[in-house]
Coordinates of C-alpha atoms and ligand atoms in Angstrom, one line a residue:
M16 CA 0.0 -0.1 0.0
I17 CA 1.1 3.3 -0.9
A18 CA 0.2 6.2 1.8
T19 CA -0.2 9.0 0.3
K20 CA -2.9 10.7 3.4
W21 CA -0.8 11.8 6.0
L22 CA -1.9 13.2 9.3
L23 CA 0.9 15.3 10.8
G24 CA 0.4 15.6 14.5
I25 CA 2.6 18.7 16.0
T26 CA 2.9 19.1 19.6
G27 CA 4.4 22.1 21.9
G28 CA 7.9 22.5 21.7
I29 CA 10.5 24.4 19.9
A30 CA 11.2 21.6 17.5
A31 CA 7.8 22.8 16.0
Y32 CA 9.4 25.4 13.9
K33 CA 10.7 22.8 11.9
A34 CA 7.4 21.5 11.2
P35 CA 6.7 23.6 8.0
E36 CA 9.6 22.2 6.1
L37 CA 8.4 18.8 6.8
V38 CA 4.7 19.6 5.3
R39 CA 6.2 20.5 2.3
L40 CA 9.1 17.8 2.1
L41 CA 6.3 15.3 2.5
K42 CA 4.2 17.0 -0.1
K43 CA 7.3 17.0 -2.6
Q44 CA 6.8 13.1 -2.3
G45 CA 3.1 13.5 -3.6
A46 CA 1.6 13.7 0.0
D47 CA -1.5 15.0 0.8
V48 CA -1.0 16.2 4.1
R49 CA -3.3 17.2 6.9
V50 CA -2.5 19.3 10.1
V51 CA -3.3 18.8 14.1
L52 CA -1.8 21.3 16.1
S53 CA -1.7 20.3 20.1
Q54 CA -2.3 23.3 22.2
G55 CA 1.1 23.5 23.4
A56 CA 2.1 23.9 19.5
K57 CA 0.1 26.9 18.7
A58 CA 2.4 28.9 21.0
F59 CA 5.6 27.7 18.8
V60 CA 4.0 27.7 15.1
T61 CA 0.8 29.4 13.9
P62 CA -2.1 27.6 12.3
M63 CA -2.0 30.2 9.0
T64 CA 1.7 29.2 8.3
L65 CA 0.5 25.4 8.2
Q66 CA -2.5 26.2 6.1
A67 CA -0.6 27.9 3.5
V68 CA 1.8 25.0 3.5
S69 CA -0.3 22.1 3.3
G70 CA -3.0 23.8 1.5
H71 CA -5.5 22.5 4.2
P72 CA -6.9 23.7 7.1
V73 CA -5.4 23.2 10.6
Y74 CA -7.2 21.4 13.0
S75 CA -6.7 21.6 17.0
E76 CA -10.0 21.7 18.4
L77 CA -11.7 18.5 20.1
L78 CA -14.9 19.9 20.2
D79 CA -15.3 22.2 17.8
P80 CA -18.7 22.5 16.0
D81 CA -17.6 23.7 12.7
F82 CA -14.9 20.6 12.6
E83 CA -17.3 18.2 13.4
A84 CA -19.7 19.4 10.7
A85 CA -17.2 19.2 8.2
M86 CA -14.4 16.4 8.4
G87 CA -15.2 15.6 12.3
H88 CA -12.8 13.5 13.9
I89 CA -13.4 10.2 13.2
E90 CA -13.2 10.8 9.6
L91 CA -10.1 12.5 9.7
A92 CA -8.9 9.4 11.6
R93 CA -10.4 7.2 9.4
W94 CA -9.1 9.3 6.4
A95 CA -5.3 9.1 7.4
E96 CA -3.1 6.2 6.0
G97 CA -0.2 7.3 8.1
I98 CA 0.3 9.7 11.1
V99 CA 3.5 11.1 11.9
I100 CA 3.7 13.4 14.8
A101 CA 6.7 15.5 14.9
P102 CA 8.2 17.0 17.3
L103 CA 6.5 14.4 20.1
S104 CA 6.3 16.3 23.5
A105 CA 7.3 14.5 26.5
N106 CA 3.6 15.5 27.9
R107 CA 1.7 14.2 24.6
L108 CA 3.9 11.1 25.0
A109 CA 2.7 10.4 27.8
A110 CA -0.5 10.9 27.1
L111 CA -0.2 8.3 24.0
A112 CA 1.2 6.0 25.7
H113 CA -1.4 5.8 28.1
G114 CA -4.3 6.2 25.9
H115 CA -5.2 9.5 26.7
A116 CA -8.1 11.1 24.4
D117 CA -7.8 14.4 26.3
D118 CA -7.1 16.4 22.8
L119 CA -7.7 16.2 19.3
L120 CA -4.5 14.8 18.6
T121 CA -4.9 11.8 20.9
T122 CA -8.2 11.3 20.1
L123 CA -7.7 10.8 16.7
C124 CA -4.7 8.4 17.2
L125 CA -7.0 6.3 19.3
A126 CA -9.7 6.5 16.6
S127 CA -7.5 5.2 14.3
T128 CA -5.9 2.2 12.4
A129 CA -2.9 3.6 10.7
P130 CA 0.2 3.5 11.5
I131 CA 2.0 6.1 13.2
W132 CA 5.5 7.3 13.8
V133 CA 6.8 9.5 16.3
V134 CA 9.8 11.9 16.3
P135 CA 10.1 13.2 20.0
A136 CA 12.2 16.0 20.9
M137 CA 12.8 17.0 24.2
N138 CA 15.3 18.3 26.8
Q139 CA 17.9 15.4 27.5
Q140 CA 17.0 14.8 30.7
M141 CA 13.6 14.8 30.3
W142 CA 14.1 12.2 27.6
H143 CA 16.3 10.4 29.5
H144 CA 13.9 10.0 32.4
P145 CA 12.9 6.4 33.1
A146 CA 9.5 7.8 32.7
T147 CA 9.9 9.0 29.0
Q148 CA 11.5 6.1 28.4
A149 CA 9.1 3.4 29.8
N150 CA 6.6 5.6 27.7
I151 CA 8.6 5.4 24.7
T152 CA 8.8 1.5 25.4
I153 CA 4.8 1.3 25.6
L154 CA 4.4 2.8 22.1
K155 CA 7.0 0.9 20.3
D156 CA 5.7 -2.4 21.9
R157 CA 2.6 -1.2 20.2
G158 CA 4.0 -0.8 17.0
A159 CA 4.5 2.7 16.7
V160 CA 8.1 3.5 15.0
V161 CA 10.1 6.0 17.0
I162 CA 13.0 8.5 14.5
G163 CA 15.3 10.2 16.4
P164 CA 16.2 11.9 18.7
G165 CA 19.4 12.8 17.4
W166 CA 22.3 14.2 20.0
G167 CA 23.4 18.2 20.0
E168 CA 23.1 21.5 20.9
Q169 CA 19.4 22.1 22.5
A170 CA 17.5 25.2 22.3
C171 CA 18.0 25.1 26.8
G172 CA 22.0 25.3 26.0
E173 CA 22.1 22.0 27.3
I174 CA 24.0 19.0 24.9
G175 CA 22.4 15.5 24.7
L176 CA 20.2 13.1 22.6
G177 CA 16.7 15.1 22.4
R178 CA 17.1 16.9 19.1
M179 CA 14.1 16.3 16.7
S180 CA 15.3 14.7 14.1
E181 CA 15.6 16.5 10.4
P182 CA 12.9 17.2 8.3
Q183 CA 14.4 15.0 5.5
D184 CA 15.7 12.4 7.5
I185 CA 12.0 12.0 8.9
V186 CA 10.9 11.8 5.4
N187 CA 13.2 9.1 4.2
Q188 CA 12.5 6.7 6.8
L189 CA 9.0 7.4 6.2
F190 CA 8.8 6.9 2.7
P191 CA 11.1 4.1 2.0
M192 CA 8.2 1.5 2.9
Y193 CA 5.7 3.2 1.1
Q194 CA 6.9 4.8 -2.1
P195 CA 10.2 3.5 -3.3
M196 CA 11.3 5.8 -6.1
K197 CA 9.9 4.0 -9.4
E198 CA 13.0 3.5 -11.6
Q199 CA 14.7 2.6 -8.9
E200 CA 12.4 0.1 -7.3
A201 CA 13.4 -3.7 -7.1
N202 CA 16.8 -2.5 -8.5
L203 CA 18.7 -4.6 -5.6
Q204 CA 16.3 -7.2 -4.9
G205 CA 17.7 -10.3 -3.9
L206 CA 21.4 -8.6 -3.3
R207 CA 22.4 -9.1 0.3
I208 CA 24.3 -5.9 1.3
L209 CA 26.7 -5.4 4.0
I210 CA 27.4 -2.1 5.5
S211 CA 30.0 -0.7 8.1
A212 CA 29.0 3.2 9.4
G213 CA 30.2 5.2 12.2
P214 CA 33.3 5.8 14.0
T215 CA 35.0 3.3 16.3
R216 CA 36.1 3.8 20.2
E217 CA 39.5 2.4 21.1
A218 CA 40.3 2.5 25.3
I219 CA 43.1 4.2 27.0
D220 CA 41.6 3.4 30.3
P221 CA 38.5 2.8 31.7
V222 CA 37.2 6.4 31.0
R223 CA 39.0 7.7 28.1
Y224 CA 39.6 6.8 24.5
I225 CA 40.8 7.2 20.7
S226 CA 37.8 8.2 18.3
N227 CA 37.1 10.8 15.1
R228 CA 34.0 12.7 14.1
S229 CA 32.0 10.0 12.0
S230 CA 28.7 10.3 13.3
G231 CA 27.4 7.5 10.9
K232 CA 25.2 9.4 9.1
M233 CA 26.6 8.5 5.6
G234 CA 26.7 4.6 6.6
F235 CA 22.9 4.8 8.1
A236 CA 21.8 6.3 4.9
L237 CA 23.1 4.0 2.7
A238 CA 21.7 1.3 4.4
Q239 CA 18.5 2.8 4.6
A240 CA 18.6 3.6 0.7
A241 CA 19.8 -0.1 -0.3
A242 CA 16.8 -1.3 1.9
T243 CA 14.3 0.9 0.2
L244 CA 15.7 -0.3 -3.5
G245 CA 15.0 -4.1 -2.2
A246 CA 18.6 -5.4 -0.7
Q247 CA 18.6 -7.5 2.5
V248 CA 21.2 -5.3 4.5
S249 CA 23.2 -5.8 7.6
L250 CA 24.3 -2.8 9.1
I251 CA 27.4 -3.1 11.5
S252 CA 27.9 0.2 13.4
G253 CA 30.4 2.0 15.9
P254 CA 29.1 4.0 18.6
V255 CA 26.7 6.7 17.3
N256 CA 23.7 8.6 17.9
L257 CA 20.9 7.4 15.6
A258 CA 17.8 5.2 15.2
S259 CA 18.0 2.1 13.2
P260 CA 17.0 2.3 9.7
H261 CA 13.7 0.2 8.9
G262 CA 14.0 -3.1 7.8
V263 CA 17.7 -3.4 8.3
E264 CA 19.4 -5.7 10.4
R265 CA 21.7 -3.5 12.5
I266 CA 24.8 -4.9 14.5
D267 CA 26.5 -2.7 17.4
V268 CA 29.7 -2.5 18.3
M269 CA 32.8 -0.2 19.8
S270 CA 36.2 -1.1 18.9
A271 CA 38.0 -1.7 15.4
N272 CA 38.7 -5.3 16.5
E273 CA 35.0 -6.1 17.4
M274 CA 34.2 -4.1 14.0
Y275 CA 36.4 -6.5 12.1
N276 CA 35.2 -9.8 13.7
A277 CA 31.5 -8.5 13.0
V278 CA 32.3 -7.6 9.2
M279 CA 34.2 -10.9 8.7
T280 CA 31.4 -13.1 10.2
K281 CA 29.1 -11.5 7.9
A282 CA 31.2 -10.8 5.1
Q283 CA 31.0 -14.8 4.0
D284 CA 27.7 -14.4 3.2
A285 CA 27.6 -10.6 1.4
D286 CA 27.2 -10.0 -2.0
I287 CA 28.6 -6.4 -1.7
F288 CA 30.3 -5.2 1.1
I289 CA 30.3 -1.1 1.5
S290 CA 33.0 0.2 4.1
A291 CA 31.5 3.7 5.1
A292 CA 33.4 3.4 8.4
A293 CA 35.8 5.5 9.8
V294 CA 37.6 2.9 11.6
A295 CA 40.7 4.1 13.7
D296 CA 43.9 3.1 12.3
F297 CA 45.2 2.9 15.7
A298 CA 44.3 1.5 18.9
V299 CA 46.4 1.7 22.2
E300 CA 48.5 -1.6 22.7
K301 CA 47.4 -2.3 26.1
A302 CA 44.3 -0.6 27.6
L303 CA 44.7 0.2 31.4
S304 CA 42.5 -1.7 33.7
Q305 CA 42.1 1.3 35.7
K306 CA 42.1 4.9 35.2
I307 CA 45.2 6.6 34.5
K308 CA 45.9 9.0 37.3
K309 CA 47.2 12.4 36.7
A310 CA 49.0 13.2 39.7
G311 CA 52.4 14.5 39.4
A312 CA 52.7 13.6 35.5
T313 CA 53.8 15.9 33.4
G314 CA 53.4 14.0 30.3
L315 CA 51.9 10.7 29.0
Q316 CA 53.4 8.2 26.0
L317 CA 50.7 5.9 24.6
N318 CA 52.0 2.6 22.7
L319 CA 50.0 2.4 19.4
V320 CA 49.5 -0.6 17.3
A321 CA 47.9 -0.8 13.9
T322 CA 44.4 -2.2 13.7
P323 CA 43.5 -4.8 11.3
D324 CA 42.4 -3.6 7.9
I325 CA 38.7 -4.7 7.7
L326 CA 38.3 -3.5 4.2
A327 CA 41.8 -5.1 2.8
K328 CA 41.0 -8.4 4.7
V329 CA 37.3 -8.8 3.6
A330 CA 38.4 -8.2 -0.2
A331 CA 41.2 -10.9 0.3
L332 CA 38.8 -13.3 1.2
P333 CA 38.9 -16.2 -1.4
K334 CA 35.4 -15.2 -2.9
P335 CA 35.0 -11.8 -1.7
P336 CA 31.9 -9.9 -1.9
F337 CA 32.0 -6.7 -4.3
C338 CA 33.9 -4.6 -2.1
V339 CA 33.3 -0.3 -2.0
G340 CA 35.7 1.3 0.0
F341 CA 35.1 5.4 1.2
A342 CA 38.5 7.6 1.4
A343 CA 38.4 10.3 4.0
E344 CA 41.0 12.5 2.6
T345 CA 41.8 16.4 2.9
E346 CA 44.4 16.8 0.1
Q347 CA 44.7 15.4 -3.1
P348 CA 41.7 13.0 -2.5
E349 CA 41.5 11.8 -6.1
Q350 CA 45.3 10.4 -6.2
Y351 CA 45.1 9.0 -2.2
A352 CA 41.8 7.3 -3.3
K353 CA 43.2 5.7 -6.1
K354 CA 46.3 4.5 -4.1
K355 CA 43.6 2.9 -1.3
L356 CA 41.6 1.5 -4.7
Q357 CA 44.6 -0.2 -5.5
E358 CA 46.6 -1.5 -2.7
K359 CA 43.0 -2.6 -1.0
H360 CA 42.0 -4.3 -4.0
L361 CA 38.7 -2.8 -4.1
D362 CA 36.2 -2.8 -6.9
L363 CA 35.3 0.9 -6.4
I364 CA 36.1 3.9 -3.5
A365 CA 34.2 6.4 -2.8
V366 CA 36.0 9.7 -1.9
N367 CA 35.0 12.6 0.3
D368 CA 36.9 16.0 1.2
V369 CA 37.0 16.0 4.6
S370 CA 39.1 19.1 4.7
R371 CA 35.4 20.9 3.9
E372 CA 32.9 22.0 6.7
D373 CA 30.1 21.6 4.9
I374 CA 30.0 18.1 3.5
G375 CA 31.6 14.7 5.1
F376 CA 31.8 14.4 8.6
D377 CA 28.7 14.7 10.7
V378 CA 26.9 17.2 8.7
N379 CA 23.6 15.6 6.4
V380 CA 24.8 16.1 3.0
N381 CA 28.0 15.1 1.2
E382 CA 29.3 15.2 -2.1
L383 CA 31.9 12.4 -3.6
T384 CA 33.8 11.1 -6.4
V385 CA 33.7 7.4 -6.9
L386 CA 36.5 5.7 -8.9
S387 CA 36.9 2.2 -10.6
Q388 CA 39.8 1.2 -11.7
H389 CA 39.1 2.6 -15.7
K390 CA 36.2 5.0 -14.6
T391 CA 35.4 8.2 -12.4
F392 CA 32.0 9.5 -11.5
H393 CA 30.6 12.2 -9.9
I394 CA 27.8 12.6 -7.1
P395 CA 26.8 16.4 -6.6
K396 CA 26.4 17.9 -3.6
N397 CA 23.0 16.4 -1.9
T398 CA 21.6 15.2 1.2
K399 CA 23.4 11.6 2.3
Y400 CA 20.4 9.9 1.9
Q401 CA 20.1 11.3 -2.0
I402 CA 23.8 10.5 -2.4
S403 CA 23.4 6.9 -1.6
L404 CA 20.7 6.3 -4.0
K405 CA 23.1 7.3 -6.5
L406 CA 26.1 5.5 -5.3
L407 CA 23.8 2.6 -5.0
Q408 CA 23.3 2.9 -9.1
I409 CA 26.8 2.9 -9.5
I410 CA 27.8 0.1 -7.4
R411 CA 24.6 -2.0 -8.9
E412 CA 25.8 -1.1 -12.7
C413 CA 29.4 -2.0 -11.9
Y414 CA 28.5 -5.1 -10.0
D415 CA 26.4 -6.5 -13.0
T416 CA 29.5 -5.6 -15.6
K417 CA 31.8 -7.3 -13.2
N418 CA 29.3 -10.4 -13.1
K419 CA 28.9 -10.3 -16.7
I420 CA 32.8 -10.6 -17.2
K421 CA 33.1 -13.1 -14.8
N422 CA 30.6 -15.2 -16.8
S423 CA 31.6 -15.0 -20.3
Ligands
LIG529 O1 29.8 9.4 9.5 P1 29.5 10.6 8.7 O2 29.8 11.5 10.1 O3 28.2 10.7 8.0 O4 30.7 10.7 7.7 C1 31.2 10.2 6.9 C2 32.4 9.7 6.3 C3 33.2 10.9 6.1 C4 33.1 8.8 7.4 C5 32.5 8.7 5.3 O5 32.1 9.2 4.1 C6 33.7 8.2 4.9 O6 34.5 8.5 4.2 N1 34.0 7.1 6.1 C7 35.6 6.3 5.4 C8 36.3 6.9 6.8 C9 37.7 6.4 6.6 O7 38.0 5.7 7.5 O8 38.6 6.8 5.4 P2 40.2 6.2 5.4 O9 40.3 6.9 3.8 O10 41.2 6.3 6.7 O11 39.8 4.3 5.0 C10 39.9 3.9 3.7 C11 38.6 2.7 4.0 O12 39.6 1.7 4.8 C12 37.3 3.1 4.2 O13 36.3 2.3 3.7 C13 37.5 2.5 5.7 O14 36.1 2.1 5.9 C14 38.5 1.5 5.5 N2 39.4 0.7 6.8 C15 40.1 1.7 7.5 C16 40.6 1.6 8.5 C17 40.8 0.2 9.0 N3 41.3 -0.2 10.1 N4 39.8 -0.9 8.1 C18 39.1 -0.1 7.2 O15 38.2 -1.0 6.9

């Protein structure tokens, strides 16, 4: 079923200012969007703005004679093919979890059989509170899909988990299972794709570690896009603060060695391996079991040893999957990437210039140059999800060509 009739619930929180953009992006996917505001939401975003972007009246009153005379709440609940609530505040989350019908939005959720996606946004302490976590678990157990929250600086000045996911990331998660891009539908059907993502953490002692700036967004976008295009996807992730992509098997690891073991276990059965993780090249030779004391020390020397090159080891398997590396470079990107392509015996390598602040690490956009032994492709700057769709198209073409040559 393709859901085109979306009910967007907006609850009270500063992140509500992102809701008009979400409506715009949903409509770009061909969705018909009706908006319901909680009382709290009206303090952050106006019904007029949402009416203008959605092209429909905006609803907020449970007992509204005009509304009941037109499209009443039962009718609206039946009309919706999908419900997304963004942002979802701690208060409305509690009401939903406990089946309250004390405003229009919670009443509609009770009266509807449509699948529900919730996008929480709140102060990080509120998010971590056991009451909130218990409420989220109740919703998940009931089948709701939770998107986010993300990690970062919050409106209140604190830093932590609780930011609302970006509208584009929400749309990417809402649409895969409902509206795969037509021309690419079934593109990756039958393929088993293994993807690594995020950073690794190499322990120094029980409280300190060596890591890097990778957020995991590139690898997670690839996993979501590959699953959308029909592949069976396994995602091996270092420590990140991202929600699992829909329909993807996720395995969490911490260190380069753990990632190596997890990848090698899965690689035997994969058709394609995409190594988007920023794996630490070095780890502390012997992590200390007790916290290193500063007292009196003027310096500290750590003995580092090389970690296994996971990608090179996979490419060296007797029957390797089609291997796609990433190269994070700060100078002469293509020259260094070509060297990695050859030395690691890869089929493709995608290079991003991480000296640029607008693409690469942590941000939602990227720009790639993809190299094979004989060809160069350029994927212009775009969201990591759109970049992933293009990269997967290139991978599919090169994978098919390689198999044709092998079988001829
Ligand atoms: O996670 P994001 O914030 O979204 O950022 C995305 C990204 C910049 C991390 C991603 O696009 C990227 O470039 N990933 C690869 C980063 C990296 O480690 O590049 P490298 O040039 O150091 O390594 C080359 C390749 O070898 C990579 O495919 C890497 O996964 C692999 N490798 C490296 C070291 C190691 N010990 N084992 C490996 O498998």
